[in-house]
PDB file of C-alpha atoms in Angstrom:
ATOM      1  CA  UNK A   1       0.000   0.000   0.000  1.00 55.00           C
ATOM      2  CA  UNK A   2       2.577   2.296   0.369  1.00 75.00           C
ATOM      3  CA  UNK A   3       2.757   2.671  -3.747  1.00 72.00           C
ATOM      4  CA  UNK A   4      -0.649   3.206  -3.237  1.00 76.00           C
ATOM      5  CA  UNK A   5      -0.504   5.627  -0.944  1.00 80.00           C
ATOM      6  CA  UNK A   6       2.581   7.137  -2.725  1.00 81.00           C
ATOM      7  CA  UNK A   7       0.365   7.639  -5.951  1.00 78.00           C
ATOM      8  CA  UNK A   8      -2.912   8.921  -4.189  1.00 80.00           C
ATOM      9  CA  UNK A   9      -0.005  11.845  -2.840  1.00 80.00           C
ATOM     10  CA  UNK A  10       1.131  12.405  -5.830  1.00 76.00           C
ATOM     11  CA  UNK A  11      -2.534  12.392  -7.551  1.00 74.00           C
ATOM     12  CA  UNK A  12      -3.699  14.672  -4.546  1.00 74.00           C
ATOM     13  CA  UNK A  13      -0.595  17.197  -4.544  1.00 71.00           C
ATOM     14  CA  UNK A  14      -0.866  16.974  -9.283  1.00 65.00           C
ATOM     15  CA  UNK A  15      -4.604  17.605  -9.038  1.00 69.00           C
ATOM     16  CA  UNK A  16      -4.030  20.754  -5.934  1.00 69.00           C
ATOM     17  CA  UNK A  17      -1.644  22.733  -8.747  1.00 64.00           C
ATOM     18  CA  UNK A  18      -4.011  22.461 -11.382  1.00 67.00           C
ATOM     19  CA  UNK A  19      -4.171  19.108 -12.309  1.00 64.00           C
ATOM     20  CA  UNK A  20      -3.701  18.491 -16.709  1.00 66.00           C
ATOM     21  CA  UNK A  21      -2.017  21.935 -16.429  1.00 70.00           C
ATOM     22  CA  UNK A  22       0.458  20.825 -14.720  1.00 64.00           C
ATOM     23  CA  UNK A  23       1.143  18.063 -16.653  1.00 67.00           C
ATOM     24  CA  UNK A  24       0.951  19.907 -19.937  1.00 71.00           C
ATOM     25  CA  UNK A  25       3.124  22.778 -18.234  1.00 70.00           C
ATOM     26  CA  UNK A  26       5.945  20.057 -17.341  1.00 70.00           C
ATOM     27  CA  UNK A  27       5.805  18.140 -20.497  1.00 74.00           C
ATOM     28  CA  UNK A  28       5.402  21.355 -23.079  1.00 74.00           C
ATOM     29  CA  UNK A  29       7.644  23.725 -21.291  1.00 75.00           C
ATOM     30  CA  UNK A  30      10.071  24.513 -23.981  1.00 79.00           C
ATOM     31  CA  UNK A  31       7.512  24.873 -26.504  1.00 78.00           C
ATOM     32  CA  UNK A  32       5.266  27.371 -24.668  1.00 79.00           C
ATOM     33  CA  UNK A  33       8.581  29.293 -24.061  1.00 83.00           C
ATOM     34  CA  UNK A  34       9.163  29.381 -28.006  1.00 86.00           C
ATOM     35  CA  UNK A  35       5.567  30.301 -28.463  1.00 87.00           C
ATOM     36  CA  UNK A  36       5.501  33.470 -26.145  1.00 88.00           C
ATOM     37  CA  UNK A  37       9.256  34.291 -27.896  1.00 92.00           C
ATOM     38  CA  UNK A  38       7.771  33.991 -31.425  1.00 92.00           C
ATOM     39  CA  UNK A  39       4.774  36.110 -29.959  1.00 94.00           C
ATOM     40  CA  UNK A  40       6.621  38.719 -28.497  1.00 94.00           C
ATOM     41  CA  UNK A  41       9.420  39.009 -30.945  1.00 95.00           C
ATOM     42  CA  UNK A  42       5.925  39.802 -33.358  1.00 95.00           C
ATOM     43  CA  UNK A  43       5.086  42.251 -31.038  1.00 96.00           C
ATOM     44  CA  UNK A  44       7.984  44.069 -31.243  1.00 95.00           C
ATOM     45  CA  UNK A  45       8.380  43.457 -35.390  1.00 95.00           C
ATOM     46  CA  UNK A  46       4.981  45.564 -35.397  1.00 96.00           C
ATOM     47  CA  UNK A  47       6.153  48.439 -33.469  1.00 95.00           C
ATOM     48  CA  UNK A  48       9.477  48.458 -35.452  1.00 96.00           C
ATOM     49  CA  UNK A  49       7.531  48.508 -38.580  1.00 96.00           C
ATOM     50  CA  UNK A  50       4.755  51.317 -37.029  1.00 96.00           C
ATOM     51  CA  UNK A  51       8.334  53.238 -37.065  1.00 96.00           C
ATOM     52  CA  UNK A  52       9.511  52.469 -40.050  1.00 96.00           C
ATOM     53  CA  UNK A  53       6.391  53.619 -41.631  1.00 96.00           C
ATOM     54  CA  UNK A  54       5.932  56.364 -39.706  1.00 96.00           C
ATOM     55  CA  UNK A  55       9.782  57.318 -40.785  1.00 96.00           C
ATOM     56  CA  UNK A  56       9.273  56.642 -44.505  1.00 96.00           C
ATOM     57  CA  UNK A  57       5.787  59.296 -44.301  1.00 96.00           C
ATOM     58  CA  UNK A  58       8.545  62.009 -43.043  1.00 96.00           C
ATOM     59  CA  UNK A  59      10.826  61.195 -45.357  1.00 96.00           C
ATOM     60  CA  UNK A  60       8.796  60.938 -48.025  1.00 96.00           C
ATOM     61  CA  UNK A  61       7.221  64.727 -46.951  1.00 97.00           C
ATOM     62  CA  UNK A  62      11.026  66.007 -46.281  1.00 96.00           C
ATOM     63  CA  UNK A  63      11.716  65.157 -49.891  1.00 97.00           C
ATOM     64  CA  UNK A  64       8.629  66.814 -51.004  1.00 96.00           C
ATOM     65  CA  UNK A  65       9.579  69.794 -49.153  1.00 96.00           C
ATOM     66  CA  UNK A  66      13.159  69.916 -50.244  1.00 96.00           C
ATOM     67  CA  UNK A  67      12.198  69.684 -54.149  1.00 96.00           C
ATOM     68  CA  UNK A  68       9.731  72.546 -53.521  1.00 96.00           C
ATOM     69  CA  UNK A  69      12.768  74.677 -51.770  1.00 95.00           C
ATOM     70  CA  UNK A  70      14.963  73.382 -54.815  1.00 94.00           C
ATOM     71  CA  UNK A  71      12.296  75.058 -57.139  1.00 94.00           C
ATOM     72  CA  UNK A  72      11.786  78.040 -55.557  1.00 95.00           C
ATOM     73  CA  UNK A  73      15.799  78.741 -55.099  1.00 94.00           C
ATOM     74  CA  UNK A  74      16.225  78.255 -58.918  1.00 94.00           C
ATOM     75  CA  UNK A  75      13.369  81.209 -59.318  1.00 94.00           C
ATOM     76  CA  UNK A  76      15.001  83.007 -57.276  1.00 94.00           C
ATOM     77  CA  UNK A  77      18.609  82.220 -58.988  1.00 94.00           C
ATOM     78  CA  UNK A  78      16.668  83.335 -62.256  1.00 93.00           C
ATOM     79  CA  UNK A  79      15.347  86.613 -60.997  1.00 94.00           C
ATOM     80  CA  UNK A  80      18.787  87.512 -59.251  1.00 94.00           C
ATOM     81  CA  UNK A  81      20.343  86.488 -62.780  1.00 94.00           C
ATOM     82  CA  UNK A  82      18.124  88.878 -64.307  1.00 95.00           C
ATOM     83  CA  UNK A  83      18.735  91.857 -61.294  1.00 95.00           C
ATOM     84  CA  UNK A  84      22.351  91.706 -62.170  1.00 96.00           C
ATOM     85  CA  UNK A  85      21.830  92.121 -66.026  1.00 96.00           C
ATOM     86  CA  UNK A  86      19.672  95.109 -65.469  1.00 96.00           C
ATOM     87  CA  UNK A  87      21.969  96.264 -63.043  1.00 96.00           C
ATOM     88  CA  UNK A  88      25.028  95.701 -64.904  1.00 96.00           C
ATOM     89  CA  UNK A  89      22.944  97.691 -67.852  1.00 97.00           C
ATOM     90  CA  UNK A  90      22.336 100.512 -65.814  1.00 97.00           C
ATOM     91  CA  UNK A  91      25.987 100.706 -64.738  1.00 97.00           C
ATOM     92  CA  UNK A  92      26.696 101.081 -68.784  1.00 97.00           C
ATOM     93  CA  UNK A  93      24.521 103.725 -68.826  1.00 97.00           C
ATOM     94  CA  UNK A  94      25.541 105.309 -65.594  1.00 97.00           C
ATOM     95  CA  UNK A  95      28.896 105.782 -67.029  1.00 97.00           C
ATOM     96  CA  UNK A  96      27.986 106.515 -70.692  1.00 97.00           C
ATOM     97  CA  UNK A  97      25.759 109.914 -68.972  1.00 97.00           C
ATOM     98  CA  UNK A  98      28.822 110.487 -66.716  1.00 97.00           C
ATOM     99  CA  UNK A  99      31.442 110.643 -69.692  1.00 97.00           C
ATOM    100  CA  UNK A 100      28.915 112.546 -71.838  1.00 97.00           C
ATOM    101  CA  UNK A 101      28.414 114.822 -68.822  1.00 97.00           C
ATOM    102  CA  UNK A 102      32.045 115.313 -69.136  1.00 96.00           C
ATOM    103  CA  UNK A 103      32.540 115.864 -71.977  1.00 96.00           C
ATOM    104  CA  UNK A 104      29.598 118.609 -72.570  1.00 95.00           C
ATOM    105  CA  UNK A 105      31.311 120.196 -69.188  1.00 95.00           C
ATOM    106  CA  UNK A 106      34.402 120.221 -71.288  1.00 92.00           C
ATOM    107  CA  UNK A 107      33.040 122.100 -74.066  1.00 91.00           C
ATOM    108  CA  UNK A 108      31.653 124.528 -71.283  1.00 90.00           C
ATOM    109  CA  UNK A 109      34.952 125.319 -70.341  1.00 87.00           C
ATOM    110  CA  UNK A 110      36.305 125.818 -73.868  1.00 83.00           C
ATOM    111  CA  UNK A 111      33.605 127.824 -74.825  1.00 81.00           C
ATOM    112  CA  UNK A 112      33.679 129.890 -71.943  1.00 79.00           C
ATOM    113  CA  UNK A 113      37.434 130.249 -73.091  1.00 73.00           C
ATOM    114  CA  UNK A 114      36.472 131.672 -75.918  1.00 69.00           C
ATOM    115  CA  UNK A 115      33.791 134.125 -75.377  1.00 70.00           C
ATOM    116  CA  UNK A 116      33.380 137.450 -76.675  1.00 67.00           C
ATOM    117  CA  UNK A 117      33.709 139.807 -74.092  1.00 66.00           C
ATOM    118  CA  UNK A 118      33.312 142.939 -76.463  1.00 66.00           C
ATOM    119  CA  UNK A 119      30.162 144.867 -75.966  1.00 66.00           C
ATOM    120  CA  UNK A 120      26.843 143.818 -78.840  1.00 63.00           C
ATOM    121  CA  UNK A 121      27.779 146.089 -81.025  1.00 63.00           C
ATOM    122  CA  UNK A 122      31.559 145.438 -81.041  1.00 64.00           C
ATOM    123  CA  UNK A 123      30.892 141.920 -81.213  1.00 61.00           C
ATOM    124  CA  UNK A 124      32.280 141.375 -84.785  1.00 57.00           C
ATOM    125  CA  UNK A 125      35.932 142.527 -83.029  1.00 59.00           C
ATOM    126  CA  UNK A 126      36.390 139.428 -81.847  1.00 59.00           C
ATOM    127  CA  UNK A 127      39.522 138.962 -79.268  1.00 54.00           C
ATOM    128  CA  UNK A 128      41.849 135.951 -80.178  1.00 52.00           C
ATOM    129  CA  UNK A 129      41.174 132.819 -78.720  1.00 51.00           C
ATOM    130  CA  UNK A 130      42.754 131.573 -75.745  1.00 55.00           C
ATOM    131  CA  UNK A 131      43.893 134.395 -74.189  1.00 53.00           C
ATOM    132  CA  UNK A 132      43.882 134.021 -70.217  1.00 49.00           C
ATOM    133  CA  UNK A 133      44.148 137.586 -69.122  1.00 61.00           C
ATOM    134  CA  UNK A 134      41.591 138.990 -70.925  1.00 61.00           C
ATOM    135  CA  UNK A 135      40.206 140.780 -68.608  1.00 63.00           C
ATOM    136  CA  UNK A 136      43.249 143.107 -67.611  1.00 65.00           C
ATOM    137  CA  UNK A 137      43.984 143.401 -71.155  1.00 66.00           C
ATOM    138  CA  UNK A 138      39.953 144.409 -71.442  1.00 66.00           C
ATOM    139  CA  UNK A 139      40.668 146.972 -68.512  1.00 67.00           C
ATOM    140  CA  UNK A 140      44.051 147.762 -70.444  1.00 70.00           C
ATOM    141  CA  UNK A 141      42.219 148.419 -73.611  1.00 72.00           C
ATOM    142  CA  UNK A 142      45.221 146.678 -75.266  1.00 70.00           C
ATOM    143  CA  UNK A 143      42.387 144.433 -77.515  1.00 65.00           C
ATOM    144  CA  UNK A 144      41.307 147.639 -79.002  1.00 68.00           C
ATOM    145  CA  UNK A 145      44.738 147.809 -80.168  1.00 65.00           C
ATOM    146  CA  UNK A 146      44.287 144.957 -82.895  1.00 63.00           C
ATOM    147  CA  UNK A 147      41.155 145.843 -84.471  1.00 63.00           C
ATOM    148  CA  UNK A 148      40.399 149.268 -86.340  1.00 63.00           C
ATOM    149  CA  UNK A 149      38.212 151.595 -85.455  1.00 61.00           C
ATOM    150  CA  UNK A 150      35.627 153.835 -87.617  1.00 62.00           C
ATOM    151  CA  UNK A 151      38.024 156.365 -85.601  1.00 61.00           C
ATOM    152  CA  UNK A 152      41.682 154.669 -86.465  1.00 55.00           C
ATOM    153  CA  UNK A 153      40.707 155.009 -90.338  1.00 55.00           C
ATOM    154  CA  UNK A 154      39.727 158.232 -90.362  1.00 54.00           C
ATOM    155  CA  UNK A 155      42.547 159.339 -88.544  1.00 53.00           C
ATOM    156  CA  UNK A 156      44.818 157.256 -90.967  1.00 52.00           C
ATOM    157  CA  UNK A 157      46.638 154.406 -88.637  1.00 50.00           C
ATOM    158  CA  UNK A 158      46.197 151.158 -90.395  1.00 48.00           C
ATOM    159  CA  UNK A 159      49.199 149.487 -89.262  1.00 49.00           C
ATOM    160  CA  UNK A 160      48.485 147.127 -86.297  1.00 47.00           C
ATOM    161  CA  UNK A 161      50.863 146.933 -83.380  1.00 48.00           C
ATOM    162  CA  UNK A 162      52.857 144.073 -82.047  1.00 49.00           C
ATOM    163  CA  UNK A 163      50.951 141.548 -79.318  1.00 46.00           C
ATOM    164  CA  UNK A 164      52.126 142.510 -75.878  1.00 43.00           C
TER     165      UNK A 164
END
């Protein structure tokens, strides 16, 4: 009896812990282990993948985003492009006014050079070009000196005298 009683014990203490889970637990242990593995290795694969997905969206809008920059920084190449031909244009043309400016301030000068400084009527008596003290000689009356007179002819000097 004492196998007997050995086997009720270990019927009694098998069928206290759950009985045929017990037994299945014991005998299937490995495999359950592998099971929950497999199950949450899956469980992690599908939040790797939400990630992945989730990463590929953003990429996917980053790109979208960077071609649309690319675009708008080639417009923007195309009007500066086009800023620096106009300005380049009006530089030209700055400095074609300026040397025309010059030029017609030249002529200013040289005309102003030349000026008649005899009175209207007198203004066929022309003095001779280029001569810088005109105005002493004008105070000097030395110009009257090289053109005639109504009065020199009648009074018979038609010789003219030497420049001074």
């Amino acid at each position: 009896m004492e196998l007997n009683g050995i086997l009720q014990v270990i019927i009694g203490a098998v069928a206290s812990l759950g009985g045929f889970s017990l037994i299945k637990f014991l005998f299937f242990m490995k495999p359950e282990r592998r099971k929950a593995e497999a199950e949450a290795r899956l469980r992690e694969l599908d939040v790797y993948k939400k990630k992945l997905d989730v990463s590929l969206t953003l990429i996917d809008t980053l790109k979208e985003r960077i071609e649309q920059q690319d675009t708008k920084i080639s417009e923007l190449n195309d009007r500066v492009d086009k800023l620096y031909v106009e300005k380049h244009e009006l530089e030209r043309l700055n400095n074609e006014l300026t040397r025309e400016n010059n030029e017609l301030r030249l002529q200013l000068v040289e005309a102003r050079h030349n000026m008649c400084v005899r009175p209207d009527d007198e203004c066929l008596k022309r003095m001779p070009p280029r001569d810088y003290c005109r105005l002493v000689k004008l105070a000097n009356h030395e110009y009257d000196n090289y053109y005639k007179t109504d009065k020199d002819e009648d009074s018979g000097l038609s010789e003219k005298p030497d420049k001074g």
